[in-house]
Short mmCIF file of C-alpha atoms in Angstrom, two decimals:
data_model
loop_
_atom_site.label_atom_id
_atom_site.label_comp_id
_atom_site.label_asym_id
_atom_site.label_seq_id
_atom_site.Cartn_x
_atom_site.Cartn_y
_atom_site.Cartn_z
CA MET A 747 9.53 -67.26 100.39
CA LYS A 748 10.50 -64.24 102.42
CA THR A 749 12.13 -62.72 99.35
CA LEU A 750 9.00 -63.40 97.28
CA MET A 751 6.77 -61.75 99.88
CA LEU A 752 8.99 -58.66 99.91
CA ILE A 753 8.77 -58.45 96.13
CA ILE A 754 4.96 -58.74 96.23
CA ILE A 755 4.71 -56.05 98.91
CA ALA A 756 7.00 -53.76 96.88
CA VAL A 757 4.92 -54.28 93.72
CA LEU A 758 1.68 -53.59 95.58
CA ALA A 759 3.17 -50.45 97.05
CA VAL A 760 4.02 -49.20 93.57
CA THR A 761 0.84 -50.27 91.77
CA ALA A 762 -1.83 -49.65 94.43
CA PRO A 763 -3.83 -46.49 93.70
CA ALA A 764 -2.73 -43.58 95.85
CA ARG A 765 -5.32 -42.11 98.20
CA ALA A 766 -6.34 -38.63 97.16
CA GLU A 767 -4.59 -36.01 99.25
CA PHE A 768 -6.85 -34.26 101.73
CA ASP A 769 -7.52 -30.61 100.87
CA TYR A 770 -6.40 -28.79 103.99
CA ASP A 771 -7.27 -25.49 102.32
CA ALA A 772 -10.91 -26.41 101.64
CA SER A 773 -12.35 -24.01 104.21
CA SER A 774 -10.21 -21.15 102.89
CA ARG A 775 -11.26 -21.95 99.33
CA GLN A 776 -14.94 -21.82 100.32
CA MET A 777 -14.48 -18.57 102.23
CA ILE A 778 -12.65 -17.01 99.27
CA ARG A 779 -15.29 -18.32 96.90
CA ASN A 780 -18.00 -16.62 98.97
CA GLY A 781 -15.91 -13.45 99.03
CA VAL A 782 -15.43 -13.43 95.26
CA GLN A 783 -19.18 -13.56 94.80
CA ALA A 784 -19.77 -10.92 97.48
CA VAL A 785 -17.30 -8.44 95.97
CA LEU A 786 -18.37 -9.02 92.37
CA THR A 787 -22.06 -8.76 93.23
CA CYS A 788 -21.60 -5.68 95.42
CA ASN A 789 -19.56 -3.86 92.80
CA GLY A 790 -21.81 -5.05 89.99
CA LEU A 791 -24.84 -3.53 91.72
CA PHE A 792 -23.47 -0.43 93.43
CA THR A 793 -20.31 0.49 91.48
CA SER A 794 -21.28 -0.63 87.97
CA GLY A 795 -25.00 0.07 88.33
CA ARG A 796 -25.97 -3.20 86.66
CA SER A 797 -29.05 -5.26 87.44
CA LEU A 798 -28.85 -8.35 89.63
CA ASP A 799 -29.89 -10.48 86.65
CA LEU A 800 -26.98 -9.16 84.57
CA VAL A 801 -24.56 -9.53 87.46
CA THR A 802 -25.63 -13.14 87.96
CA ALA A 803 -25.60 -13.98 84.26
CA GLU A 804 -22.31 -12.28 83.36
CA GLU A 805 -20.19 -11.16 86.32
CA LEU A 806 -20.67 -14.46 88.16
CA GLN A 807 -20.07 -16.69 85.15
CA TYR A 808 -16.50 -16.48 86.37
CA LEU A 809 -17.46 -18.61 89.39
CA ARG A 810 -18.58 -21.46 87.16
CA ASP A 811 -14.94 -22.17 86.47
CA PRO A 812 -14.09 -25.62 87.94
CA ARG A 813 -11.68 -23.93 90.38
CA PHE A 814 -14.74 -22.63 92.22
CA GLY A 815 -16.79 -25.79 92.21
CA GLY A 816 -18.75 -24.91 89.08
CA ALA A 817 -21.72 -23.19 90.74
CA VAL A 818 -22.88 -19.81 92.03
CA GLU A 819 -23.80 -19.74 95.74
CA ASP A 820 -27.54 -19.36 96.41
CA ASN A 821 -27.21 -18.13 100.00
CA VAL A 822 -27.20 -14.42 99.10
CA THR A 823 -28.35 -11.50 101.26
CA LEU A 824 -28.69 -8.04 99.73
CA HIS A 825 -28.58 -5.07 102.09
CA GLU A 826 -29.97 -2.32 99.87
CA ALA A 827 -29.95 0.46 102.45
CA GLU A 828 -26.33 -0.22 103.42
CA ARG A 829 -25.31 -0.95 99.79
CA ALA A 830 -23.79 -4.24 100.87
CA VAL A 831 -23.94 -7.94 99.95
CA THR A 832 -23.41 -11.00 102.15
CA ILE A 833 -22.66 -14.45 100.73
CA GLY A 834 -22.51 -17.70 102.67
CA GLY A 835 -23.12 -18.77 106.23
CA GLY A 836 -24.01 -22.10 107.81
CA ARG A 837 -23.54 -25.04 105.45
CA HIS A 838 -22.47 -22.58 102.75
CA GLY A 839 -19.24 -21.77 104.55
CA THR A 840 -18.03 -18.65 106.31
CA ALA A 841 -20.19 -15.64 105.47
CA ILE A 842 -18.41 -12.75 103.75
CA THR A 843 -19.83 -9.24 103.34
CA ALA A 844 -18.71 -6.53 100.91
CA ALA A 845 -19.95 -2.95 101.29
CA PHE A 846 -19.83 0.02 98.90
CA ARG A 847 -17.91 3.08 100.10
CA GLU A 848 -17.98 6.50 98.46
CA GLY A 849 -15.02 7.09 96.14
CA ILE A 850 -13.61 3.62 96.89
CA GLY A 851 -16.04 0.98 95.62
CA CYS A 852 -16.86 -2.19 97.51
CA VAL A 853 -14.65 -3.12 100.44
CA VAL A 854 -14.62 -6.69 101.73
CA MET A 855 -15.15 -7.04 105.45
CA ALA A 856 -13.66 -9.51 107.92
CA PRO A 857 -15.75 -12.62 108.62
CA ASP A 858 -16.43 -11.46 112.19
CA GLN A 859 -17.64 -7.97 111.20
CA ASP A 860 -21.27 -7.01 110.70
CA LEU A 861 -23.23 -4.16 109.11
CA SER A 862 -22.61 -1.91 112.10
CA ASP A 863 -18.92 -1.84 111.13
CA ILE A 864 -19.50 -0.44 107.64
CA GLN A 865 -19.12 3.20 108.69
CA GLU A 866 -15.60 2.45 109.90
CA LEU A 867 -14.48 1.34 106.43
CA PRO A 868 -12.38 3.71 104.26
CA GLU A 869 -14.09 6.21 101.97
CA LEU A 870 -12.97 9.09 99.74
CA PRO A 871 -15.62 11.82 99.36
CA LEU A 872 -13.29 13.98 97.25
CA PRO A 873 -15.07 16.41 94.86
CA TYR A 874 -14.35 16.03 91.17
CA PRO A 875 -13.03 18.86 88.97
CA ASP A 876 -15.77 21.31 88.06
CA ILE A 877 -16.22 20.55 84.37
CA ASP A 878 -19.08 19.13 82.33
CA PRO A 879 -17.79 16.01 80.54
CA ALA A 880 -20.67 16.13 78.04
CA THR A 881 -19.56 19.54 76.71
CA THR A 882 -15.80 19.08 77.15
CA PRO A 883 -14.04 17.74 74.03
CA TRP A 884 -12.37 14.34 74.07
CA PRO A 885 -9.99 13.25 75.57
CA GLY A 886 -10.42 15.54 78.58
CA GLY A 887 -14.20 15.12 78.32
CA ASP A 888 -16.67 12.94 76.47
CA LEU A 889 -17.63 15.22 73.56
CA VAL A 890 -16.32 13.39 70.49
CA GLU A 891 -16.11 15.72 67.52
CA GLU A 892 -16.28 14.64 63.89
CA HIS A 893 -12.95 14.39 62.04
CA PRO A 894 -12.04 13.29 58.51
CA TRP A 895 -11.56 9.52 58.35
CA PRO A 896 -7.83 8.70 58.57
CA ALA A 897 -6.29 7.46 55.34
CA ALA A 898 -4.19 4.97 57.31
CA ILE A 899 -7.25 2.87 58.22
CA ASP A 900 -9.58 0.82 56.01
CA ARG A 901 -12.99 1.57 57.52
CA ASP A 902 -14.74 -1.57 56.30
CA LYS A 903 -11.93 -3.80 57.52
CA LEU A 904 -11.93 -2.06 60.90
CA ASP A 905 -15.67 -2.69 61.25
CA ALA A 906 -15.15 -6.32 60.27
CA ALA A 907 -12.32 -6.68 62.80
CA ALA A 908 -14.51 -5.16 65.51
CA ASP A 909 -17.31 -7.59 64.63
CA ARG A 910 -14.94 -10.51 65.20
CA ILE A 911 -13.84 -9.17 68.59
CA MET A 912 -17.30 -8.16 69.83
CA ASN A 913 -18.97 -11.35 68.56
CA PRO A 914 -16.30 -14.00 69.13
CA GLU A 915 -16.76 -17.61 68.06
CA VAL A 916 -15.29 -18.96 71.30
CA PRO A 917 -18.21 -19.46 73.74
CA ASN A 918 -16.35 -18.36 76.87
CA HIS A 919 -15.21 -15.06 75.32
CA VAL A 920 -17.55 -12.20 76.25
CA SER A 921 -16.60 -8.74 74.98
CA LEU A 922 -18.19 -5.83 76.82
CA SER A 923 -16.60 -2.95 74.95
CA LEU A 924 -14.00 -2.07 72.34
CA ILE A 925 -12.41 1.31 71.62
CA VAL A 926 -9.81 2.13 68.97
CA VAL A 927 -8.03 5.49 69.25
CA HIS A 928 -5.83 6.64 66.36
CA ARG A 929 -3.78 9.83 66.59
CA GLY A 930 -5.79 10.81 69.65
CA ASP A 931 -9.21 10.42 68.01
CA ILE A 932 -11.75 7.68 68.74
CA VAL A 933 -12.27 5.96 65.39
CA LEU A 934 -14.27 3.02 66.69
CA GLU A 935 -16.38 2.45 69.82
CA ARG A 936 -18.58 -0.57 70.47
CA TYR A 937 -20.55 -1.82 73.49
CA ARG A 938 -22.33 -5.06 74.30
CA ASP A 939 -26.07 -4.93 74.98
CA GLY A 940 -26.57 -3.93 78.61
CA VAL A 941 -23.31 -1.97 78.71
CA THR A 942 -23.03 1.79 78.20
CA ARG A 943 -20.22 4.30 77.95
CA GLU A 944 -20.57 4.92 81.70
CA THR A 945 -20.54 1.28 82.82
CA ARG A 946 -17.68 0.60 85.21
CA THR A 947 -16.30 -2.91 85.45
CA ARG A 948 -13.34 -4.48 87.22
CA THR A 949 -9.91 -4.02 85.67
CA TRP A 950 -8.41 -7.02 87.42
CA SER A 951 -4.63 -6.87 86.84
CA THR A 952 -4.77 -3.94 84.45
CA ALA A 953 -4.73 -2.14 87.82
CA LYS A 954 -1.06 -3.12 88.13
CA SER A 955 -0.16 -0.78 85.27
CA ILE A 956 -2.02 2.06 86.99
CA ALA A 957 -0.06 1.28 90.15
CA ALA A 958 3.20 1.38 88.21
CA THR A 959 2.28 4.80 86.81
CA LEU A 960 1.68 6.27 90.27
CA ILE A 961 4.89 4.73 91.59
CA GLY A 962 6.77 6.06 88.55
CA MET A 963 5.76 9.59 89.50
CA LEU A 964 7.57 9.19 92.82
CA VAL A 965 10.59 7.64 91.11
CA ASP A 966 10.70 10.57 88.68
CA GLU A 967 10.77 12.94 91.67
CA GLY A 968 13.60 11.02 93.32
CA ARG A 969 11.38 10.03 96.24
CA LEU A 970 11.68 6.31 95.41
CA GLY A 971 14.59 4.52 93.78
CA LEU A 972 14.27 1.54 91.47
CA ASP A 973 17.40 -0.10 92.82
CA GLU A 974 16.99 0.78 96.46
CA PRO A 975 15.64 -1.70 99.04
CA LEU A 976 11.90 -1.49 99.59
CA GLU A 977 12.37 -0.54 103.25
CA VAL A 978 9.21 -2.28 104.40
CA ASP A 979 8.84 -3.87 107.82
CA TRP A 980 9.13 -7.55 106.96
CA LEU A 981 7.11 -10.14 108.86
CA PRO A 982 7.78 -12.04 110.94
CA GLU A 983 10.35 -9.59 112.22
CA VAL A 984 13.79 -11.16 112.65
CA ARG A 985 15.82 -10.54 115.80
CA VAL A 986 18.16 -8.16 113.96
CA PRO A 987 16.02 -6.52 111.21
CA GLY A 988 19.11 -5.13 109.50
CA HIS A 989 20.26 -8.69 108.80
CA ASP A 990 17.00 -9.78 107.17
CA PRO A 991 17.90 -11.21 103.70
CA ARG A 992 14.64 -9.75 102.35
CA ASN A 993 16.24 -6.32 102.60
CA ALA A 994 17.91 -7.17 99.29
CA VAL A 995 14.57 -6.98 97.45
CA THR A 996 14.34 -3.75 95.43
CA LEU A 997 11.50 -1.82 93.85
CA ARG A 998 12.79 -2.95 90.44
CA ASN A 999 12.57 -6.59 91.54
CA VAL A 1000 8.91 -6.43 92.59
CA LEU A 1001 7.85 -4.40 89.54
CA HIS A 1002 9.55 -7.05 87.40
CA MET A 1003 7.69 -9.87 89.21
CA SER A 1004 11.01 -11.32 90.28
CA SER A 1005 11.23 -10.62 94.00
CA GLY A 1006 12.51 -14.08 94.88
CA LEU A 1007 9.92 -14.28 97.68
CA TYR A 1008 7.90 -17.40 98.42
CA PRO A 1009 5.05 -17.86 95.90
CA VAL A 1010 1.52 -17.76 97.31
CA ASP A 1011 -0.62 -16.91 94.27
CA SER A 1012 0.78 -19.32 91.70
CA PHE A 1013 1.24 -23.08 91.41
CA GLY A 1014 -2.49 -23.70 91.89
CA MET A 1015 -2.85 -21.70 95.12
CA GLU A 1016 -4.41 -18.51 93.74
CA TYR A 1017 -7.79 -19.06 95.41
CA ALA A 1018 -6.63 -20.75 98.60
CA THR A 1019 -3.87 -18.64 100.13
CA GLY A 1020 -1.98 -15.42 99.60
CA SER A 1021 -3.59 -12.34 98.13
CA GLY A 1022 -6.90 -14.19 97.70
CA LEU A 1023 -7.45 -13.75 101.44
CA ALA A 1024 -6.94 -9.98 101.12
CA TYR A 1025 -8.92 -9.62 97.88
CA TRP A 1026 -11.92 -11.64 99.02
CA ALA A 1027 -11.84 -12.45 102.74
CA GLY A 1028 -10.91 -9.26 104.61
CA TYR A 1029 -7.28 -10.05 105.40
CA SER A 1030 -4.70 -7.24 105.40
CA SER A 1031 -2.99 -6.88 102.03
CA SER A 1032 -0.05 -5.19 103.75
CA ILE A 1033 0.55 -8.00 106.23
CA GLY A 1034 0.16 -10.67 103.59
CA ALA A 1035 2.64 -8.96 101.26
CA ARG A 1036 5.27 -8.63 103.98
CA GLN A 1037 5.18 -12.13 105.44
CA ARG A 1038 6.83 -14.16 102.69
CA GLY A 1039 10.28 -15.62 103.02
CA LEU A 1040 13.06 -15.23 100.47
CA ILE A 1041 13.72 -18.46 98.56
CA ARG A 1042 15.63 -17.21 95.51
CA GLU A 1043 18.07 -14.47 94.66
CA PRO A 1044 16.00 -11.37 93.77
CA GLY A 1045 15.80 -10.66 90.06
CA THR A 1046 16.61 -14.19 88.89
CA PHE A 1047 13.21 -15.94 88.66
CA TRP A 1048 10.00 -14.61 87.09
CA ASP A 1049 6.89 -15.47 89.11
CA TYR A 1050 3.62 -13.59 88.74
CA GLU A 1051 2.58 -12.62 92.27
CA ASN A 1052 -0.02 -10.04 93.28
CA TYR A 1053 1.87 -9.40 96.48
CA ASP A 1054 4.92 -8.25 94.51
CA THR A 1055 2.82 -5.40 93.13
CA LEU A 1056 1.36 -4.69 96.55
CA LEU A 1057 4.85 -4.45 98.05
CA ALA A 1058 5.56 -1.68 95.55
CA VAL A 1059 2.29 0.01 96.50
CA LEU A 1060 3.26 -0.29 100.17
CA ALA A 1061 6.56 1.47 99.38
CA MET A 1062 4.52 4.22 97.71
CA LYS A 1063 2.32 4.56 100.79
CA ARG A 1064 5.32 4.70 103.10
CA GLU A 1065 6.87 7.49 101.04
CA ILE A 1066 3.67 9.54 100.91
CA GLY A 1067 3.24 9.17 104.65
CA ASP A 1068 -0.06 10.74 105.59
CA GLN A 1069 -3.06 8.38 105.14
CA GLN A 1070 -5.38 11.01 103.66
CA ARG A 1071 -2.74 12.23 101.19
CA TYR A 1072 -2.16 8.58 100.23
CA LEU A 1073 -5.87 8.04 99.54
CA GLU A 1074 -6.08 11.24 97.48
CA PHE A 1075 -2.79 10.76 95.63
CA PRO A 1076 -4.15 8.74 92.65
CA ARG A 1077 -6.98 11.20 92.07
CA ARG A 1078 -4.92 14.37 92.41
CA ARG A 1079 -1.83 13.22 90.53
CA LEU A 1080 -3.30 11.06 87.76
CA LEU A 1081 -7.02 10.40 87.47
CA ASP A 1082 -8.31 13.97 87.74
CA LYS A 1083 -5.48 15.25 85.54
CA ILE A 1084 -6.46 13.15 82.52
CA GLY A 1085 -10.23 13.01 82.97
CA MET A 1086 -10.53 9.52 84.48
CA ARG A 1087 -13.58 10.58 86.51
CA ASN A 1088 -15.29 7.19 86.20
CA THR A 1089 -12.46 5.31 87.91
CA LEU A 1090 -12.54 4.03 91.50
CA LEU A 1091 -9.42 2.63 93.17
CA SER A 1092 -10.47 0.33 95.98
CA THR A 1093 -8.77 -0.44 99.26
CA ASP A 1094 -8.87 -3.23 101.77
CA ARG A 1095 -10.63 -2.53 105.07
CA PHE A 1096 -7.37 -1.16 106.50
CA GLY A 1097 -7.14 1.60 103.87
CA ASP A 1098 -4.42 0.04 101.70
CA PHE A 1099 -5.00 0.25 97.94
CA ILE A 1100 -5.44 -3.18 96.34
CA LEU A 1101 -3.81 -1.82 93.20
CA SER A 1102 -2.98 -5.24 91.88
CA SER A 1103 -6.60 -5.84 90.84
CA GLN A 1104 -9.35 -3.91 92.60
CA VAL A 1105 -10.06 -0.98 90.27
CA TYR A 1106 -13.40 -0.27 88.59
CA THR A 1107 -13.52 1.91 85.49
CA ASN A 1108 -14.96 2.24 81.99
CA ALA A 1109 -13.47 1.83 78.53
CA ARG A 1110 -13.01 5.54 77.82
CA ASP A 1111 -11.06 6.12 81.01
CA LEU A 1112 -8.71 3.29 80.08
CA ALA A 1113 -8.34 4.80 76.61
CA ARG A 1114 -7.27 8.05 78.30
CA PHE A 1115 -4.75 6.08 80.33
CA GLY A 1116 -3.35 4.55 77.14
CA LEU A 1117 -3.15 7.98 75.52
CA LEU A 1118 -1.01 9.26 78.37
CA TYR A 1119 1.59 6.64 77.49
CA LEU A 1120 1.16 7.08 73.75
CA ASN A 1121 1.81 10.82 74.21
CA GLY A 1122 5.09 10.14 75.94
CA GLY A 1123 3.81 10.87 79.44
CA THR A 1124 2.40 14.37 78.84
CA TRP A 1125 -1.19 15.63 79.06
CA ASP A 1126 -2.31 19.08 77.95
CA GLY A 1127 1.30 20.18 77.94
CA GLU A 1128 1.99 18.95 81.47
CA ARG A 1129 4.45 16.12 82.03
CA LEU A 1130 2.97 13.52 84.35
CA ILE A 1131 5.44 10.68 83.86
CA SER A 1132 8.90 10.75 82.34
CA GLU A 1133 10.01 9.14 79.11
CA ASP A 1134 12.58 7.26 81.20
CA TRP A 1135 9.77 5.67 83.18
CA ILE A 1136 7.92 4.69 80.03
CA GLU A 1137 11.12 3.12 78.76
CA PHE A 1138 11.41 1.16 82.00
CA VAL A 1139 7.89 -0.30 81.91
CA ARG A 1140 8.28 -1.41 78.29
CA THR A 1141 11.76 -2.94 78.64
CA PRO A 1142 11.81 -6.72 79.25
CA ALA A 1143 12.43 -7.85 82.80
CA PRO A 1144 15.69 -9.87 82.71
CA ALA A 1145 14.07 -12.86 84.43
CA SER A 1146 11.39 -13.01 81.72
CA ALA A 1147 13.96 -13.77 79.00
CA VAL A 1148 13.47 -17.54 79.35
CA HIS A 1149 9.76 -16.99 78.65
CA GLY A 1150 10.32 -14.88 75.53
CA ASN A 1151 10.78 -11.42 77.06
CA PHE A 1152 7.05 -10.99 77.46
CA TYR A 1153 7.02 -8.83 80.60
CA GLY A 1154 8.33 -5.41 81.51
CA GLY A 1155 7.52 -3.25 84.54
CA GLN A 1156 3.89 -4.18 85.26
CA PHE A 1157 3.13 -4.07 81.52
CA TRP A 1158 3.13 -6.98 79.07
CA LEU A 1159 5.31 -6.99 75.96
CA VAL A 1160 5.11 -8.62 72.53
CA PRO A 1161 6.78 -12.05 72.95
CA ASP A 1162 9.88 -12.83 70.92
CA ASP A 1163 8.03 -15.42 68.82
CA ARG A 1164 5.20 -13.06 67.83
CA ASN A 1165 5.67 -11.19 64.53
CA ASP A 1166 2.12 -10.16 63.60
CA VAL A 1167 2.16 -7.16 65.95
CA PRO A 1168 4.72 -4.30 65.98
CA LYS A 1169 7.50 -5.06 68.44
CA ASP A 1170 7.14 -1.66 70.09
CA ALA A 1171 3.62 -2.49 71.31
CA TYR A 1172 2.98 -3.02 75.01
CA SER A 1173 -0.16 -3.65 77.01
CA THR A 1174 -1.87 -3.81 80.34
CA ALA A 1175 -3.56 -7.13 81.01
CA GLY A 1176 -6.23 -8.24 83.45
CA ASN A 1177 -8.17 -11.40 84.15
CA ARG A 1178 -11.23 -12.02 81.97
CA GLY A 1179 -9.68 -10.04 79.11
CA GLN A 1180 -9.02 -6.45 80.23
CA TYR A 1181 -6.50 -4.79 77.91
CA VAL A 1182 -5.11 -1.37 77.08
CA ILE A 1183 -2.85 -1.98 74.09
CA ILE A 1184 -0.44 0.80 73.11
CA VAL A 1185 1.20 0.75 69.67
CA PRO A 1186 3.49 3.81 69.36
CA SER A 1187 4.64 3.12 65.78
CA LEU A 1188 1.03 3.27 64.56
CA ASP A 1189 -0.11 6.05 66.96
CA LEU A 1190 -2.71 3.63 68.24
CA VAL A 1191 -4.48 2.66 71.48
CA ILE A 1192 -6.85 -0.31 71.66
CA VAL A 1193 -9.06 -0.95 74.70
CA ARG A 1194 -10.97 -4.20 75.11
CA ARG A 1195 -13.08 -4.94 78.20
CA GLY A 1196 -14.32 -8.47 78.74
CA LEU A 1197 -16.06 -10.91 81.03
CA ASP A 1198 -14.42 -14.02 79.64
CA PHE A 1199 -15.13 -17.02 81.81
CA SER A 1200 -12.89 -20.09 82.10
CA ARG A 1201 -9.59 -20.18 80.28
CA PRO A 1202 -8.13 -19.38 77.83
CA HIS A 1203 -9.23 -15.75 77.73
CA MET A 1204 -9.14 -13.64 74.58
CA GLN A 1205 -5.49 -12.62 74.22
CA GLU A 1206 -4.24 -9.07 73.79
CA TRP A 1207 -1.95 -9.74 70.86
CA ASP A 1208 -4.69 -11.63 69.00
CA ILE A 1209 -6.90 -8.56 69.48
CA ALA A 1210 -4.16 -6.25 68.25
CA ALA A 1211 -3.43 -8.43 65.22
CA THR A 1212 -7.13 -8.48 64.34
CA ILE A 1213 -7.41 -4.67 64.51
CA LEU A 1214 -4.21 -4.25 62.50
CA THR A 1215 -5.77 -5.99 59.50
CA ALA A 1216 -7.47 -2.61 58.95
CA PHE A 1217 -4.13 -0.85 58.54
CA PRO A 1218 -3.11 -1.34 54.89
CA ALA A 1219 0.47 -0.14 55.38
CA TRP A 1220 1.05 -2.58 58.23
CA SER A 1221 -0.63 -5.42 56.34
CA ALA A 1222 1.50 -4.72 53.26
CA ASP A 1223 4.63 -4.73 55.37
CA GLN A 1224 3.59 -8.09 56.83
CA ASP A 1225 2.99 -9.51 53.36
CA ALA A 1226 6.42 -8.32 52.26
CA HIS A 1227 7.98 -10.39 55.03
#
């Protein structure tokens, strides 16, 4: 009998339904959810210049993803005079405020800060170069001159391809803009209703490629080394810092998304821990990036982590030194050089660039960015980044080989199993479908901005393949194979 009872107990233990695990991160998820809405609404209104109706209908569709509970919070306070937005409070969870700052965009504040603290947040009132974009020819300005139609492109097929991208059949795909640049000239430019050439929207992780470009400038000058330790102050600090195993992590490792550090943004934790607290809840991006333990040998495991990028940005800041020079560095060394005057690089409240995601810009500025790479790193005869650096960002990270060699140095590469796009193509990529696709062999840059909500998003190589149907020589080559 005793044996029988033990068997019954064992069977019940196996077959009884398991109690759902308690979500110990629920309060953080709600706080982050409020912060997402605060930052997107603040930037939508004060950085993008869109109406609240459009922000709610399009920007915040993202929050209807099941990860966020499937609803937009209704406890919203707009502070027009302060150019700030507060979401939450009371039964709606911890209130989070985001405030617009000149030259920076919207900065998320700590939960215990109020409107009186806004003036202490970072800003960058740096004058822009004294040119008139309307009368300055593209690409330095916005005056697009007429040129003979290129023989390499079938105009009707290009229009048809653009129609498919701008009016997708998939309901959750929302295309805001599309630009095709061939041999330096804009040959196609489309915008969704309610979006103009000046409309700035969030790049999401396309910002990582901008970060890599700025870091590459310091590598080119010998001020940073790809294979040197990051030399950041790791947290928590060990008793003998020189013996910290994290000192083995190099700039190459973090740019390759293979730091070996503990994952905090993947495995279902993206909106509960890690960089989500810095992006949306006012936590320090620098502290968060530095307080992960080493769990794998650096360079051996590919894991997409925002904090890997931010460690590289922290190394850039440390090398530049002075805070004001650091804040001005992107403008003076890159953005102003190539005419990206509609681009704002945002910081956290501590003045650290969140260059893994928080950049607001328009489609033309991203097309200029793509042209810099297409032109081999030169602009108006001045070399801004080296060909060696371009080769680095478009060479597969060793740890990505098991995934099809789809990732380089903060740029995405054509996977091994994809043959409908030239293998030399590479692309930025950001959440909700933000892409700058560079195809050197066809002298081509494609920019697509989106507000895709829920997954899967429109994919960069599908966009490229669709546009390439308008290139008869490429299509013929595909048919031959």
